[in-house]
Amino acid sequence: MILRRATEVAHERHPTDEHLAVKDLVAVASEVGVSRSAVVTAVAEARAGVDHRTGVIDRVVGPRQVWAISQLPADESAAAETMQLWLEVDHGLRTHVTGDGVIVAEPRSGFAAAVGRGLRSVSGTGGLDRVRRVQAATASVDRDRSVCLVADVSNKRAEAILGGTAVAGGTAVVAGLVGLLISPVALAAVPIGAAFGVITARTVHRYNVAEITGRIEMTTEAVVRGQTPEHPVERFVRTRIIRRPRR
């Protein structure tokens, strides 16, 4: 904690826009016994935008980000191209690459996007087109290479909270009416309803997080293996043929 604060103080006194290269970070980390692979992993996470900080809502309802990180057997430029292909073809996202090499992907809108989501849902693919944003980044030093894929699920968390609020609000209205018309004892159900609303939001968001995490891990593993995605139309047609009953 002291070293981290000392670094902040030094930066405040002598601000600079320069960034250490990954090799320089590895050299510094080796002085305190931190492995090269750990540094490369941390760099990939930082480039992809992973935020390890947790707030009250994160602890009560659930995280606003989910991510997966893996070691790469091939060079990072090839992995980045494959990752972009998976996000565009398998998940139907609109992508662009920033100046520092980060892949940013967002859901498409319109009729064609809706049709694509339907095909992917039927064939059991996609899934990341329901989140707010997806980002991917790589990092490497010599033979240590990592790729990180992170999804911003804050929109899904907001939907879960809205559903929980509706449950809590409905319980409060019913308890209030019963308290006014029949017995004030019914008002004791108001805090119970609020607690049930929180539980509902947490349960719904936990389900969404588990599903999205599975999609992220599956995509990252496919990139690591060097696999290319199959177009949803081709997969849909193949699935229909396989499932057609034999006469």
Coordinates of C-alpha atoms in Angstrom, one line a residue:
M1 CA 0.0 0.0 0.0
I2 CA 2.9 2.4 0.8
L3 CA 4.6 1.7 -2.5
R4 CA 1.4 2.2 -4.4
R5 CA 0.8 5.5 -2.7
A6 CA 4.4 6.6 -3.2
T7 CA 4.0 6.0 -6.9
E8 CA 0.9 8.1 -6.9
V9 CA 2.6 10.9 -5.1
A10 CA 5.6 10.8 -7.5
H11 CA 3.2 11.0 -10.5
E12 CA 1.3 13.9 -8.9
R13 CA 4.6 15.8 -8.4
H14 CA 6.1 14.9 -11.8
P15 CA 3.2 14.0 -14.2
T16 CA 4.1 12.3 -17.4
D17 CA 2.3 10.8 -20.4
E18 CA 4.9 8.1 -20.9
H19 CA 4.1 4.5 -20.3
L20 CA 6.4 1.7 -19.5
A21 CA 6.7 -1.0 -22.1
V22 CA 5.8 -4.5 -21.2
K23 CA 9.4 -5.6 -21.2
D24 CA 10.2 -2.8 -18.8
L25 CA 7.4 -3.9 -16.5
V26 CA 8.7 -7.4 -16.6
A27 CA 12.2 -6.2 -15.7
V28 CA 10.9 -4.2 -12.7
A29 CA 8.6 -7.0 -11.6
S30 CA 11.5 -9.5 -11.7
E31 CA 13.3 -7.5 -9.0
V32 CA 10.5 -8.3 -6.5
G33 CA 10.0 -11.9 -7.6
V34 CA 6.9 -11.5 -9.8
S35 CA 6.9 -13.8 -12.8
R36 CA 6.9 -12.7 -16.4
S37 CA 3.7 -14.6 -17.2
A38 CA 1.9 -12.8 -14.3
V39 CA 2.9 -9.4 -15.7
V40 CA 1.8 -10.3 -19.2
T41 CA -1.6 -11.5 -17.8
A42 CA -2.0 -8.2 -15.8
V43 CA -1.2 -6.1 -18.9
A44 CA -3.7 -8.0 -21.0
E45 CA -6.4 -7.4 -18.3
A46 CA -5.5 -3.7 -18.0
R47 CA -5.6 -3.2 -21.8
A48 CA -9.0 -4.9 -22.1
G49 CA -10.4 -2.6 -19.3
V50 CA -10.8 -5.1 -16.5
D51 CA -11.8 -3.3 -13.3
H52 CA -11.1 -5.2 -10.1
R53 CA -12.6 -2.6 -7.8
T54 CA -15.9 -3.6 -6.1
G55 CA -18.6 -1.3 -4.9
V56 CA -21.7 -1.7 -2.8
I57 CA -23.9 -2.7 -5.8
D58 CA -21.2 -5.3 -6.9
R59 CA -21.4 -6.9 -3.5
V60 CA -25.2 -6.8 -3.1
V61 CA -26.4 -7.6 -6.6
G62 CA -23.3 -8.8 -8.6
P63 CA -20.5 -7.6 -10.8
R64 CA -20.8 -5.2 -13.7
Q65 CA -18.0 -7.0 -15.6
V66 CA -17.2 -10.6 -16.4
W67 CA -14.0 -11.7 -18.1
A68 CA -11.8 -14.6 -19.1
I69 CA -8.1 -14.7 -19.7
S70 CA -5.9 -17.4 -21.3
Q71 CA -2.4 -18.1 -22.4
L72 CA -1.7 -18.0 -26.1
P73 CA 0.3 -20.6 -28.0
A74 CA 0.5 -18.5 -31.1
D75 CA 1.4 -14.9 -31.8
E76 CA -0.9 -12.2 -30.5
S77 CA -1.6 -10.5 -33.8
A78 CA -3.1 -13.7 -35.2
A79 CA -5.1 -14.2 -32.0
A80 CA -6.4 -10.6 -32.2
E81 CA -7.6 -11.2 -35.7
T82 CA -9.3 -14.4 -34.8
M83 CA -10.9 -12.8 -31.7
Q84 CA -12.4 -10.0 -33.9
L85 CA -13.7 -12.6 -36.3
W86 CA -15.5 -14.5 -33.5
L87 CA -17.0 -11.3 -32.1
E88 CA -18.3 -10.3 -35.5
V89 CA -19.5 -13.7 -36.9
D90 CA -20.4 -15.8 -33.9
H91 CA -21.8 -13.0 -31.7
G92 CA -23.0 -10.5 -34.4
L93 CA -21.2 -7.5 -32.9
R94 CA -20.0 -4.4 -34.6
T95 CA -16.2 -4.0 -33.9
H96 CA -13.4 -1.6 -34.2
V97 CA -9.8 -1.5 -33.1
T98 CA -8.5 1.4 -31.1
G99 CA -5.1 3.0 -31.6
D100 CA -3.5 0.9 -28.9
G101 CA -4.8 -2.4 -30.3
V102 CA -7.9 -2.9 -28.1
I103 CA -10.9 -4.6 -29.9
V104 CA -14.1 -2.8 -28.9
A105 CA -17.4 -4.6 -29.9
E106 CA -20.9 -3.4 -29.4
P107 CA -24.4 -4.8 -30.3
R108 CA -25.8 -4.1 -33.7
S109 CA -29.3 -2.7 -34.2
G110 CA -32.0 -3.0 -36.9
F111 CA -33.9 -5.8 -38.6
A112 CA -30.9 -7.7 -39.8
A113 CA -29.4 -7.8 -36.4
A114 CA -32.6 -9.1 -34.9
V115 CA -32.7 -11.9 -37.5
G116 CA -29.1 -12.8 -36.7
R117 CA -29.9 -12.9 -33.0
G118 CA -32.7 -15.3 -33.7
L119 CA -30.6 -17.6 -35.8
R120 CA -27.8 -17.6 -33.2
S121 CA -30.3 -18.3 -30.4
V122 CA -31.8 -21.3 -32.3
S123 CA -28.3 -22.7 -33.1
G124 CA -27.1 -22.2 -29.5
T125 CA -24.3 -19.7 -30.4
G126 CA -23.8 -16.0 -29.8
G127 CA -24.9 -14.5 -26.5
L128 CA -22.6 -11.5 -26.2
D129 CA -24.9 -9.3 -28.2
R130 CA -27.0 -8.9 -25.1
V131 CA -24.4 -7.1 -23.1
R132 CA -23.5 -3.4 -23.2
R133 CA -20.0 -3.7 -24.6
V134 CA -17.2 -6.2 -25.1
Q135 CA -13.5 -5.5 -25.2
A136 CA -10.5 -7.7 -26.0
A137 CA -6.8 -7.2 -25.8
T138 CA -3.6 -9.2 -25.9
A139 CA -0.1 -8.8 -24.4
S140 CA 3.2 -10.6 -24.9
V141 CA 6.8 -10.7 -24.0
D142 CA 9.0 -13.3 -25.7
R143 CA 7.1 -16.6 -25.4
D144 CA 4.6 -15.5 -22.8
R145 CA 1.4 -14.3 -24.4
S146 CA -2.1 -13.7 -23.0
V147 CA -5.5 -12.7 -24.4
C148 CA -8.3 -11.2 -22.3
L149 CA -12.0 -10.8 -23.2
V150 CA -14.2 -8.7 -20.9
A151 CA -17.9 -8.0 -21.1
D152 CA -19.7 -5.0 -19.6
V153 CA -22.9 -6.5 -18.1
S154 CA -24.0 -3.3 -16.4
N155 CA -27.2 -3.2 -18.6
K156 CA -28.1 -6.7 -17.5
R157 CA -27.5 -5.8 -13.9
A158 CA -29.8 -2.7 -14.3
E159 CA -32.5 -4.9 -15.7
A160 CA -32.2 -7.3 -12.8
I161 CA -32.4 -4.4 -10.3
L162 CA -35.4 -3.0 -12.1
G163 CA -37.1 -6.4 -11.8
G164 CA -36.3 -6.6 -8.1
T165 CA -37.5 -3.1 -7.5
A166 CA -40.8 -4.0 -9.2
V167 CA -41.2 -7.0 -6.8
A168 CA -40.4 -4.9 -3.8
G169 CA -42.7 -2.1 -4.9
G170 CA -45.6 -4.5 -5.5
T171 CA -45.1 -6.1 -2.1
A172 CA -45.1 -2.6 -0.5
V173 CA -48.3 -1.5 -2.2
V174 CA -50.2 -4.7 -1.2
A175 CA -48.9 -4.5 2.4
G176 CA -49.9 -0.8 2.5
L177 CA -53.4 -1.4 1.3
V178 CA -53.9 -4.3 3.7
G179 CA -52.5 -2.2 6.5
L180 CA -54.9 0.6 5.8
L181 CA -58.0 -1.6 5.3
I182 CA -57.5 -4.5 7.6
S183 CA -54.6 -4.4 10.1
P184 CA -51.5 -2.3 10.5
V185 CA -49.6 -5.5 11.3
A186 CA -49.4 -6.1 7.5
L187 CA -47.0 -3.2 7.2
A188 CA -44.3 -5.4 8.7
A189 CA -44.2 -7.2 5.3
V190 CA -42.7 -4.0 3.7
P191 CA -39.1 -4.7 4.7
I192 CA -39.6 -8.3 3.9
G193 CA -40.7 -7.4 0.4
A194 CA -37.7 -5.1 0.0
A195 CA -35.4 -8.0 1.0
F196 CA -37.2 -10.3 -1.4
G197 CA -36.7 -7.7 -4.2
V198 CA -32.9 -7.7 -3.5
I199 CA -32.8 -11.5 -3.6
T200 CA -34.7 -11.5 -6.9
A201 CA -32.3 -9.0 -8.5
R202 CA -29.3 -10.9 -7.2
T203 CA -30.7 -14.3 -8.4
V204 CA -31.6 -13.0 -11.9
H205 CA -28.2 -11.3 -12.3
R206 CA -26.3 -14.3 -11.1
Y207 CA -28.0 -16.4 -13.8
N208 CA -27.1 -13.8 -16.5
V209 CA -23.5 -13.6 -15.3
A210 CA -23.1 -17.4 -15.4
E211 CA -24.5 -17.6 -18.9
I212 CA -22.4 -14.7 -20.2
T213 CA -19.3 -16.1 -18.5
G214 CA -19.8 -19.4 -20.3
R215 CA -20.0 -17.6 -23.6
I216 CA -16.8 -15.6 -22.9
E217 CA -14.9 -18.6 -21.9
M218 CA -16.0 -20.6 -24.9
T219 CA -15.0 -17.8 -27.2
T220 CA -11.6 -17.3 -25.6
E221 CA -10.9 -21.0 -25.7
A222 CA -11.8 -21.1 -29.4
V223 CA -9.4 -18.3 -30.1
V224 CA -6.6 -20.0 -28.2
R225 CA -7.1 -23.2 -30.2
G226 CA -7.0 -21.1 -33.4
Q227 CA -10.5 -22.1 -34.5
T228 CA -12.6 -20.0 -36.9
P229 CA -16.3 -19.4 -36.3
E230 CA -19.0 -20.9 -38.4
H231 CA -21.6 -18.5 -39.8
P232 CA -24.9 -18.8 -38.0
V233 CA -26.8 -19.4 -41.3
E234 CA -24.6 -22.4 -42.1
R235 CA -24.9 -23.7 -38.6
F236 CA -28.7 -23.3 -38.6
V237 CA -29.0 -25.2 -41.9
R238 CA -26.7 -28.0 -40.7
T239 CA -28.6 -28.3 -37.4
R240 CA -31.9 -28.6 -39.3
I241 CA -30.5 -31.3 -41.5
I242 CA -29.1 -33.3 -38.6
R243 CA -32.4 -33.0 -36.6
R244 CA -34.6 -34.0 -39.6
P245 CA -36.1 -37.4 -38.8
R246 CA -35.2 -40.3 -41.0
R247 CA -37.9 -42.2 -42.9

